[in-house]
Short mmCIF file of C-alpha atoms in Angstrom, two decimals:
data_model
loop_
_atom_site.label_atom_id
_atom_site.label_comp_id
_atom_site.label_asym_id
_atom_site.label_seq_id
_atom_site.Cartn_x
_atom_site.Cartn_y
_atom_site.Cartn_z
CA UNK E 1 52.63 32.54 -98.39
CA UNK E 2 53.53 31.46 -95.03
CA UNK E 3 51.80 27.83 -93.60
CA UNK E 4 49.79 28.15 -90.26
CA UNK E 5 49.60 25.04 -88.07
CA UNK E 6 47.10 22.76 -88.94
CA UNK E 7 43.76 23.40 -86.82
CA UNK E 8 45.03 26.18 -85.20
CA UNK E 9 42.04 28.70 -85.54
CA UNK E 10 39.66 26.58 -83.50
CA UNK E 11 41.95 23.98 -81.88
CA UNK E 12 39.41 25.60 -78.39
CA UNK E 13 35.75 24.81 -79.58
CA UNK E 14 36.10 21.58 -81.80
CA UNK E 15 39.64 20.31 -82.20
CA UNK E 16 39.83 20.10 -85.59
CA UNK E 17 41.82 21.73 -89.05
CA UNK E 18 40.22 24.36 -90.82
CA UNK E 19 39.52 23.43 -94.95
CA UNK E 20 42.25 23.40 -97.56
CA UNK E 21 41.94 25.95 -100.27
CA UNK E 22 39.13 26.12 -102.63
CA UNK E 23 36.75 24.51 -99.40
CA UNK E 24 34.82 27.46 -98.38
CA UNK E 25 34.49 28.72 -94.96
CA UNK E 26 31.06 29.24 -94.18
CA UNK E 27 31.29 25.56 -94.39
CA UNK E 28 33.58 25.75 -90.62
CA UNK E 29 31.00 28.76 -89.59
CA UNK E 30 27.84 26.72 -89.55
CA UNK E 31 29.20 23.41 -88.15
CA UNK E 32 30.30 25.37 -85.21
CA UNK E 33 27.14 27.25 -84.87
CA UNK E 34 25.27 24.24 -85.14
CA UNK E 35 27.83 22.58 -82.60
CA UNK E 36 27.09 25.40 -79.92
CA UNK E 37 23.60 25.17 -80.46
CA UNK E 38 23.19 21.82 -79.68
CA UNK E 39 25.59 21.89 -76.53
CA UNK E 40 23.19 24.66 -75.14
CA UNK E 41 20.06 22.98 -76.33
CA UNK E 42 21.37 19.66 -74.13
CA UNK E 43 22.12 21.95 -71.03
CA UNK E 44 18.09 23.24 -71.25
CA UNK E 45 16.86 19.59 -72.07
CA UNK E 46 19.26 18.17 -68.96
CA UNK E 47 17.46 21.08 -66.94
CA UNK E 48 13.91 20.34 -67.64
CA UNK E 49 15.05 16.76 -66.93
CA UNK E 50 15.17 17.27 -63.25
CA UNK E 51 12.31 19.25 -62.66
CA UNK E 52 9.84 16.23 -61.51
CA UNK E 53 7.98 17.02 -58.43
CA UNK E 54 7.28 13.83 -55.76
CA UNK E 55 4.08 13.22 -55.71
CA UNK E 56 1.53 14.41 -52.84
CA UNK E 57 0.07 11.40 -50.01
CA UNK E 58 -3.39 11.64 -49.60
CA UNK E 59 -4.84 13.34 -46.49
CA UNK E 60 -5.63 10.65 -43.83
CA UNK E 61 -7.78 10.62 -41.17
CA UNK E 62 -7.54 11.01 -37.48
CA UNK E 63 -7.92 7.62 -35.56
CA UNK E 64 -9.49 7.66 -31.80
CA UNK E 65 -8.58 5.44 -29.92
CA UNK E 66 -10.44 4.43 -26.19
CA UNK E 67 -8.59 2.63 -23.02
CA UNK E 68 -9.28 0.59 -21.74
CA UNK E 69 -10.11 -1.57 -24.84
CA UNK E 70 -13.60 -2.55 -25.25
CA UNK E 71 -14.77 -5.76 -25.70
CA UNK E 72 -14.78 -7.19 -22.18
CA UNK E 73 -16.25 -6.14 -18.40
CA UNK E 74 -13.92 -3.19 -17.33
CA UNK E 75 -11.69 -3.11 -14.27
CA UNK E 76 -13.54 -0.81 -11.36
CA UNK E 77 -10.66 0.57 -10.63
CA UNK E 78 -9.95 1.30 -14.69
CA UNK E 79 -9.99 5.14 -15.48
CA UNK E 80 -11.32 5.84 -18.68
CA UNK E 81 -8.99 7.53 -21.43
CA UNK E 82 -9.06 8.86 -25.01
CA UNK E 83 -6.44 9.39 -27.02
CA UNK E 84 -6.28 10.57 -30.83
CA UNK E 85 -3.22 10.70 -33.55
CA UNK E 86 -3.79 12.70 -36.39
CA UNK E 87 -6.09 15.62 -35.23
CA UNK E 88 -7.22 16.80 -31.75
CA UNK E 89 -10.36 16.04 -30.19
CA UNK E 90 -13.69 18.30 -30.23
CA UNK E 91 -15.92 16.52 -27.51
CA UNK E 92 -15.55 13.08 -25.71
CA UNK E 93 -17.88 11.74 -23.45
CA UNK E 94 -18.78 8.88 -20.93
CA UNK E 95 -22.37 8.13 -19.87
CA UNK E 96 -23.61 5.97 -17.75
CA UNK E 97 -26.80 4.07 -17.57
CA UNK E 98 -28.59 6.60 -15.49
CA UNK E 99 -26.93 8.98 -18.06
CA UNK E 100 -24.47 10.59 -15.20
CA UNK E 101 -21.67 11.53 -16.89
CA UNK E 102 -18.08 10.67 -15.94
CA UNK E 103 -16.44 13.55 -15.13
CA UNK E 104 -12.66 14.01 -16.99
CA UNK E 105 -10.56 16.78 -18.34
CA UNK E 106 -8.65 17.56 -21.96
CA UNK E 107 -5.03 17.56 -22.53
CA UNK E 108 -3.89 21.26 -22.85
CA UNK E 109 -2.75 19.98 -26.73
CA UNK E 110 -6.44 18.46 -27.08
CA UNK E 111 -4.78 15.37 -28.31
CA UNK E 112 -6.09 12.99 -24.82
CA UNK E 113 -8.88 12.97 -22.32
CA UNK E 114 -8.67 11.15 -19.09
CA UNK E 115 -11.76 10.69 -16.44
CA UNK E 116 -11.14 12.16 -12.89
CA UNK E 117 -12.99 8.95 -11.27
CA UNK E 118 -12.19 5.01 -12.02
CA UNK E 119 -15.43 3.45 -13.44
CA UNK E 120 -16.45 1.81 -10.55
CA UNK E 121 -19.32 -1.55 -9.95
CA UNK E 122 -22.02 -2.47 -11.77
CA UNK E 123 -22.09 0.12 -14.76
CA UNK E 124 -22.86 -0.03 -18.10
CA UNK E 125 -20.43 3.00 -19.92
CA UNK E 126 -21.86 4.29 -23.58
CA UNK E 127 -18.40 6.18 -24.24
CA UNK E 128 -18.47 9.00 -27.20
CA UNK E 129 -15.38 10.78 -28.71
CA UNK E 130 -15.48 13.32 -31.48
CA UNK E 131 -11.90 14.67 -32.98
CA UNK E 132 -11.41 16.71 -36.42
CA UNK E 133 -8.04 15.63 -38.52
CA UNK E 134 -7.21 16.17 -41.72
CA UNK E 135 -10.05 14.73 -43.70
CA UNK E 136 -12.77 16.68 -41.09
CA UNK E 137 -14.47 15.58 -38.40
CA UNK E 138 -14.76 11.54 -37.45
CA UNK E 139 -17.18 10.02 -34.66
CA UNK E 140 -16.05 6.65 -32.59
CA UNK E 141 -18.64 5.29 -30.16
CA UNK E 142 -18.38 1.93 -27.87
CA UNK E 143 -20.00 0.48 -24.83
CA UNK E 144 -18.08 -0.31 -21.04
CA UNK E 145 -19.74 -2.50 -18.98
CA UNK E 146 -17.94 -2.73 -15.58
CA UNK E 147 -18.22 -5.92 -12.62
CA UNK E 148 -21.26 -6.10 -10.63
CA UNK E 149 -20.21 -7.64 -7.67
CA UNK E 150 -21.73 -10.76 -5.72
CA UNK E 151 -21.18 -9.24 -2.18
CA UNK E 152 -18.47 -6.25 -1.09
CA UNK E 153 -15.96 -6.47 1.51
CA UNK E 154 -13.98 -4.30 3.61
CA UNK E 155 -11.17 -4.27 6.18
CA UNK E 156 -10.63 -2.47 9.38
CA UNK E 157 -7.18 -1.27 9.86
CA UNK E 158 -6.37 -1.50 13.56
CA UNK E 159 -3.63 -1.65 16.33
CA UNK E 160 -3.34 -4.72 18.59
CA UNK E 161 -6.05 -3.45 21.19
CA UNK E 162 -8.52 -3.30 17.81
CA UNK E 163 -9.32 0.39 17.75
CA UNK E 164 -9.16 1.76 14.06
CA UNK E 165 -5.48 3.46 13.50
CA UNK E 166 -6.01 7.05 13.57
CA UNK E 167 -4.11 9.23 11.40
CA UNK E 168 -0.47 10.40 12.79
CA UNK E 169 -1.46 8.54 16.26
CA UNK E 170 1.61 7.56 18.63
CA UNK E 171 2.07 4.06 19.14
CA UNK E 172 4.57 2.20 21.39
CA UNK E 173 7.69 -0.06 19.71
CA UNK E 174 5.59 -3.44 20.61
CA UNK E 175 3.00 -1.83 17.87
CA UNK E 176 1.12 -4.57 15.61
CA UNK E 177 -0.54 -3.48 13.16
CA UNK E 178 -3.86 -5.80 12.36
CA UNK E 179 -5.94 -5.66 9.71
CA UNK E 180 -9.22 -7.14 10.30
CA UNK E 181 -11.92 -8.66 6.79
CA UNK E 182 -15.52 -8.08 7.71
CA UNK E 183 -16.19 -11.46 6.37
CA UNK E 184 -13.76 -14.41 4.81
CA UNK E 185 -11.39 -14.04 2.16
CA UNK E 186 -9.26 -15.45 -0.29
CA UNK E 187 -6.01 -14.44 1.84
CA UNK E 188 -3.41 -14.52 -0.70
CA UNK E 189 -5.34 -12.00 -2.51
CA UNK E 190 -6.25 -10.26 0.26
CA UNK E 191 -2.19 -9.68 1.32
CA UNK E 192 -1.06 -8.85 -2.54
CA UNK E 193 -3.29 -5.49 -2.22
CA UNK E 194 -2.09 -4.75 1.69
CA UNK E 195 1.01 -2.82 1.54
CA UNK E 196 3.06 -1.46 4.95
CA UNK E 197 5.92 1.16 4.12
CA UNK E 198 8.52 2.21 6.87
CA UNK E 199 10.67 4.97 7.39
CA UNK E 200 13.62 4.23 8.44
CA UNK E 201 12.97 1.09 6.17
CA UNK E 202 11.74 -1.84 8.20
CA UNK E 203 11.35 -5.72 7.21
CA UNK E 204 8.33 -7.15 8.10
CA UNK E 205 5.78 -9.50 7.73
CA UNK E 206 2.25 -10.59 7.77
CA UNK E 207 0.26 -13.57 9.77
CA UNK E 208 -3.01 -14.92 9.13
CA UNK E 209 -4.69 -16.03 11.96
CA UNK E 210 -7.68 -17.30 10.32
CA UNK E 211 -9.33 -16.49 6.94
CA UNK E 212 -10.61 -12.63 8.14
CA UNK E 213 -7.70 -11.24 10.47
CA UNK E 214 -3.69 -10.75 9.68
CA UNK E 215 -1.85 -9.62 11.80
CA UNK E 216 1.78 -7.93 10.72
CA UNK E 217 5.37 -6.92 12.81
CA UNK E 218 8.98 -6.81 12.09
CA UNK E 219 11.60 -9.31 13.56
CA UNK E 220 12.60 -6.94 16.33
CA UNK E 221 10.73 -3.51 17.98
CA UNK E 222 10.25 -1.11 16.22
CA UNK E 223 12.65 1.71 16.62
CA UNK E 224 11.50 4.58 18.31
CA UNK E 225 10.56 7.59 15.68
CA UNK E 226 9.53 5.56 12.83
CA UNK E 227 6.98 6.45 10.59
CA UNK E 228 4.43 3.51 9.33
CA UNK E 229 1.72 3.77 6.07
CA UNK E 230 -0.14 0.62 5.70
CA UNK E 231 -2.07 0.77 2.01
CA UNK E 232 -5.05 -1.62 1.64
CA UNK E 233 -5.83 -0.97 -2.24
CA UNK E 234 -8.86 -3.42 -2.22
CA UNK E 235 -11.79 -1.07 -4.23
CA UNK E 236 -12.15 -3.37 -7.77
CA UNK E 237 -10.06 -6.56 -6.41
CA UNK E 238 -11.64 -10.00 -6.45
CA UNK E 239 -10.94 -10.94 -3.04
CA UNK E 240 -12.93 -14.59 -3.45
CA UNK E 241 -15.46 -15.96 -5.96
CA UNK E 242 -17.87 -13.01 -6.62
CA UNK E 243 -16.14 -11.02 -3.23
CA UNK E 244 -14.65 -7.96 -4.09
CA UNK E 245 -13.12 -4.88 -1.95
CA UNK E 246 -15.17 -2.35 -1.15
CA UNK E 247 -12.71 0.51 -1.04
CA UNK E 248 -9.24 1.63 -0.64
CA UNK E 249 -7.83 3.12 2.21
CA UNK E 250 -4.44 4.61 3.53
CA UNK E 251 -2.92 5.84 7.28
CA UNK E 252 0.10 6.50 8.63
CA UNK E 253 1.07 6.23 12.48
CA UNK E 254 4.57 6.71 14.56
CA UNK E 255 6.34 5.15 16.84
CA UNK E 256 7.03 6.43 20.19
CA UNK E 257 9.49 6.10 22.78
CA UNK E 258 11.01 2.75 23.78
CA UNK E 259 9.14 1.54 26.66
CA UNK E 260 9.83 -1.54 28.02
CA UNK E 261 8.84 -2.95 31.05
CA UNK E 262 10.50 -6.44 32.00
CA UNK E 263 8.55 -8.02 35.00
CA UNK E 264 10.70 -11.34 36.20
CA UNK E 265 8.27 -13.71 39.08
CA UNK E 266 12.21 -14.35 40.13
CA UNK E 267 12.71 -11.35 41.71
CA UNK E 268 9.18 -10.40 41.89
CA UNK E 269 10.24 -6.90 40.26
CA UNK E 270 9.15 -4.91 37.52
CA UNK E 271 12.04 -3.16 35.53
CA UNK E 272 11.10 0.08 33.54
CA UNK E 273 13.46 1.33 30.49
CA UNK E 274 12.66 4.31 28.55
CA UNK E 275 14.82 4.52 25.66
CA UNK E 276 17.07 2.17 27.05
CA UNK E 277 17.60 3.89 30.66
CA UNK E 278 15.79 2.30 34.00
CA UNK E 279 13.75 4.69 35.25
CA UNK E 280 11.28 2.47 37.56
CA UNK E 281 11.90 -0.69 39.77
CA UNK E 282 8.26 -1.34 41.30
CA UNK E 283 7.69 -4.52 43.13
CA UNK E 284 4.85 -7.05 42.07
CA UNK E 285 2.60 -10.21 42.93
CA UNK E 286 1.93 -11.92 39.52
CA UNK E 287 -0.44 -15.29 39.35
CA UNK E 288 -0.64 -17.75 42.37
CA UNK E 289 -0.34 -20.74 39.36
CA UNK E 290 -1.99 -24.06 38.86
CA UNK E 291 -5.71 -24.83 37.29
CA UNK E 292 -8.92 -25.46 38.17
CA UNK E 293 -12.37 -26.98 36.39
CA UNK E 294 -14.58 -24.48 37.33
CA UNK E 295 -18.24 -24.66 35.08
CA UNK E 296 -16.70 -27.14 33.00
CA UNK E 297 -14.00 -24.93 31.70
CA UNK E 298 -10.29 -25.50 32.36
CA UNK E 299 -9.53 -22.18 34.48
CA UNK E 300 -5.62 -21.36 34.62
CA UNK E 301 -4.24 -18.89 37.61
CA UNK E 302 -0.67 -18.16 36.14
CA UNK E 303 0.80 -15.08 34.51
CA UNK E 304 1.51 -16.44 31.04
CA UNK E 305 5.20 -15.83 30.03
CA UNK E 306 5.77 -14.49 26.78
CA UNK E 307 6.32 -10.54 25.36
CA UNK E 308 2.56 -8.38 25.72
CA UNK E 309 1.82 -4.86 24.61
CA UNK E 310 0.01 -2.08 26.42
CA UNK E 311 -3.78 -2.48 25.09
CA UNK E 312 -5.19 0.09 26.55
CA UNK E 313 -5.83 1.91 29.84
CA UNK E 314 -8.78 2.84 32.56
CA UNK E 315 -9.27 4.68 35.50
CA UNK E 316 -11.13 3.01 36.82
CA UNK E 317 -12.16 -0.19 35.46
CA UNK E 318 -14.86 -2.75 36.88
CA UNK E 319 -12.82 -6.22 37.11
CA UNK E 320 -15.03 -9.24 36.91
CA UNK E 321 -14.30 -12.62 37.46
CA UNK E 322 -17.21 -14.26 35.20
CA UNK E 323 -16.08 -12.40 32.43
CA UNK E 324 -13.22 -15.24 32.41
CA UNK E 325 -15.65 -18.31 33.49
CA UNK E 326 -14.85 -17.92 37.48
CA UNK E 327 -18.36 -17.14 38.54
CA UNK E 328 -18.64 -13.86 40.97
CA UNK E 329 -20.02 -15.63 43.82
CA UNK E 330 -17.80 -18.36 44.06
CA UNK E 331 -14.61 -18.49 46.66
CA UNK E 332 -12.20 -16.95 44.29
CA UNK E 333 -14.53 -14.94 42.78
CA UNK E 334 -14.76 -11.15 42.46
CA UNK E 335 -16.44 -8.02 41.61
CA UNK E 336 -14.63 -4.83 42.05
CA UNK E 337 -13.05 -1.59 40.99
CA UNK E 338 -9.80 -1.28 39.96
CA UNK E 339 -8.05 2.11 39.83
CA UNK E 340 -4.69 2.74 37.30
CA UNK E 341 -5.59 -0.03 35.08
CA UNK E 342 -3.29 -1.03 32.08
CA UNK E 343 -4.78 -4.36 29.93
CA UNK E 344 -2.32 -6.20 28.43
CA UNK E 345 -3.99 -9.41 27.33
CA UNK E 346 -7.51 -10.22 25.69
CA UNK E 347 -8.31 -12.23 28.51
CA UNK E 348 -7.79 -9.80 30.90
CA UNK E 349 -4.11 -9.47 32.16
CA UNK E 350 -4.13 -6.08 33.97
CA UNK E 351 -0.93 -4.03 35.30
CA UNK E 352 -3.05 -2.58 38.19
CA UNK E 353 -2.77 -1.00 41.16
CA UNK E 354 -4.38 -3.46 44.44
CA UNK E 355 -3.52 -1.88 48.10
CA UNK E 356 -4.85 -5.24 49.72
CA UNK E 357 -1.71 -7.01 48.05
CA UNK E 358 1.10 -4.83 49.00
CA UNK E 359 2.13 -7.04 51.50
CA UNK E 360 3.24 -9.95 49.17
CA UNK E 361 4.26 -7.76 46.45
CA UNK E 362 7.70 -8.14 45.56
CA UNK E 363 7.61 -11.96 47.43
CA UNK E 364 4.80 -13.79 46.83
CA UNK E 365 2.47 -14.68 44.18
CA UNK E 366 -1.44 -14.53 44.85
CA UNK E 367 -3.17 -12.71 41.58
CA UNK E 368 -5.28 -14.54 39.49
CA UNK E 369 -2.81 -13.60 36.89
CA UNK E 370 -2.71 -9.75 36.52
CA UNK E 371 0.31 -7.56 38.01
CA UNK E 372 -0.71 -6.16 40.87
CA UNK E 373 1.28 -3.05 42.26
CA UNK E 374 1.39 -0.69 45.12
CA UNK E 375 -1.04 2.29 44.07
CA UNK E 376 1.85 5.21 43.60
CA UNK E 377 3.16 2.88 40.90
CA UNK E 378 0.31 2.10 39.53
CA UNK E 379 0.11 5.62 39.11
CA UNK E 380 3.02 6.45 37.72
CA UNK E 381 2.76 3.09 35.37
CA UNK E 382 -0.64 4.55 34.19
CA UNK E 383 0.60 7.39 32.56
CA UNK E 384 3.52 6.38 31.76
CA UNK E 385 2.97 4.02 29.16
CA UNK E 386 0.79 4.35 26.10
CA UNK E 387 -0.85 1.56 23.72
CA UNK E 388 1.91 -0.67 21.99
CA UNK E 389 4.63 -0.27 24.88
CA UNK E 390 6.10 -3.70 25.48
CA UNK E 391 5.48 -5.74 29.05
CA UNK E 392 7.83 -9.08 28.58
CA UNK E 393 7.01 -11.41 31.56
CA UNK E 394 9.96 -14.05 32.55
CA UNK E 395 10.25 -16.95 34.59
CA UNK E 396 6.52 -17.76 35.40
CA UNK E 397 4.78 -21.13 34.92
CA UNK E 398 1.74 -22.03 32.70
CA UNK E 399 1.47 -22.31 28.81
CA UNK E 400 3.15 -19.88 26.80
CA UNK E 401 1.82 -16.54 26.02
CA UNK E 402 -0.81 -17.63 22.55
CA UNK E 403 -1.37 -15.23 19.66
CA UNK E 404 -4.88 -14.40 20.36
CA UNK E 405 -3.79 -13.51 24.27
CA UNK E 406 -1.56 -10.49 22.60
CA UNK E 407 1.36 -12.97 21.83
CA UNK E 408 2.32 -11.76 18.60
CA UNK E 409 5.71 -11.11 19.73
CA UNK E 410 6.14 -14.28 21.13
CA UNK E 411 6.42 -16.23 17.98
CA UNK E 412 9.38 -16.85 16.84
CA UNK E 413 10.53 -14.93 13.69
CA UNK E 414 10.90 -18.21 12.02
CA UNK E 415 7.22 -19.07 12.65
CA UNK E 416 5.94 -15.48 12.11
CA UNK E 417 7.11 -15.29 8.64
CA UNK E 418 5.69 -19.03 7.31
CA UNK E 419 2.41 -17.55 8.90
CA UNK E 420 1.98 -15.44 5.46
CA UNK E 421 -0.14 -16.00 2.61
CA UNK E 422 3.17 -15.69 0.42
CA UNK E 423 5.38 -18.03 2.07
#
């Protein structure tokens, strides 16, 4: 009988020959069934292997968490806040100690609450939050108290004649913006919460005068059109031992049209610019000079020269010499009526209108150091001009203008600038 290659039957499932003759083959039959049986018993065991599931993390609960954090006197000007990870919140609440609550809103995803009002003096906060997470609901309490202040303090934001700046008011491009402490400060910390903010953007600067009164300006006029916000964020800031603001406030003023009016004891002339162009020569009889003890005080009869603003104006106003130290009754005393008055000085200095003096206006000095002028250009001067336009006087005798005459603009940039709390 013919010879078959060896293992050729099931060379495919186990690579081997199948028995000689007289080796039965049931033998082959079970090996191989046993051989299958284990390969698909090690596929379901390799299966069942893999099947091991990670195991679960516990649930956790939600944490609440206040601001600001307690455990010390609370910034007035803090607003209160709750936040919570891990749940939303069901209730918060902020009571005071004459159980007013603070008012405050939720976060349309319930996860934060924030008060509508800072916390303010002298309170004592019992703060509440309840939220609901994963493990159910959780409580978290804690206490705020808040500075009680030794004394409060405010300012008084003002223009150069030391009226309160009213909102959107016009202003000349001499305008000085003062800002005036009802009672001494610290004055660094005073000037790190007053903030001024020009548009066109202007450099500037402030200058103490004395511990209650700054006074601030850029290096040149203003231009005409700009738009000035002065901030004085002083509610909750220790302003001196125990001394804290009051409140905060905000206002915003513009600037005018140049005016400029440039009065030179040369020529005895007053020059008027608006926006650059002369419009208005008017002749003038400044101060008749020199000094005098009069009362004990040193009386001086020039027209200071230095740069003044428009203060204000009236129509008429009562001009009296004692008001200065030069009593009314004495030889160059006075008492009278002045029509078309414009102050530009503290201590009186008047653009004004005086018929008896048109005669030496325009040639001779004989004031006791206002501007007189002929009454049609007093007039026209009076409304002209409004407060902050710029008077420069030139080539008179006598001290320079001073700072607390309306010399602001006198000082020289220089000077201005180490005037600051910051410098």
């Amino acid at each position: 009988m013919p010879t078959r290659p060896v293992g050729s039957a099931v060379a495919g499932v186990v690579g081997q020959a199948e028995p000689r003759s007289g080796e039965g083959r049931p033998t082959v039959g079970v090996r191989r069934r046993e051989l299958l049986l284990g390969i698909a018993g090690g596929v379901v065991l390799a299966g069942c292997g893999r099947d091991h599931p990670q195991a679960r993390k516990p649930p956790a609960p939600a944490v609440i968490r206040f601001d600001p954090a307690p455990g010390a006197l609370a910034s007035p000007r803090a607003t209160g806040a709750v936040t919570v990870t891990g749940g939303t919140l069901t209730t918060v609440e902020w009571i005071d100690e004459t159980g007013r609550a603070l008012p405050g809103s939720l976060t349309p995803d319930r996860r934060g609450w924030t008060a509508t009002e800072p916390l303010g003096y002298g309170h004592t906060y019992t703060a509440k939050a309840v939220a609901h997470g994963e493990t159910g609901e959780i409580i978290a309490t804690t206490t705020y108290p808040t500075v009680a202040p030794d004394q409060l303090v405010d300012v008084s934001l003002r223009s150069a004649n030391q009226n309160e700046l009213a909102e959107n008011d016009t202003y000349g491009v001499g305008f000085v913006l003062v800002a005036h402490f009802d009672q001494a400060i610290d004055k660094a910390a005073a000037e790190n919460c007053l903030r001024v903010v020009t548009e066109p953007a202007t450099t500037g600067s402030w200058f103490w005068l004395d511990d209650r009164n700054a006074h601030w300006r850029p290096e040149h006029y203003h231009a005409p059109g700009t738009r000035i916000t002065v901030s004085a964020n002083l509610f909750g800031i220790e302003l001196g031992d125990g001394v804290y603001g009051a409140r905060d406030q905000r206002v915003s003023v513009t600037i005018g049209a140049a005016h400029v009016a440039i009065a030179d004891d040369d020529t005895k002339q007053i020059q008027v610019f608006d926006n650059g162009n002369l419009v208005r020569t008017m002749p003038t009889s400044m101060g008749r000079g020199g000094t005098a003890v009069i009362g004990g005080r040193l009386l001086s009869f020039w027209t200071r020269p230095g740069v003044y603003t428009v203060l204000d104006r009236k129509d008429p106003v009562i001009m009296d010499s004692a008001t200065y130290g030069l009593p009314t009754n004495s030889r160059m005393g006075y008492r009278t009526s002045i029509n078309h008055a414009v102050r530009i000085s503290h201590d009186g200095i008047y653009v004004h209108e005086l018929a008896e003096s048109v005669w030496a206006q325009g040639n001779t000095d004989i004031s006791h150091g206002c501007l007189n002028i002929s009454p049609a250009d007093a007039a026209w001067f009076y409304d002209f001009v409004v407060s902050g336009d710029v008077v420069e006087v030139r080539n008179t005798g006598g001290d320079p203008l001073d700072i607390w005459q309306n010399g602001d603009w006198s000082i020289p940039w220089a000077d201005w600038r180490h005037g600051s709390a910051r410098s």
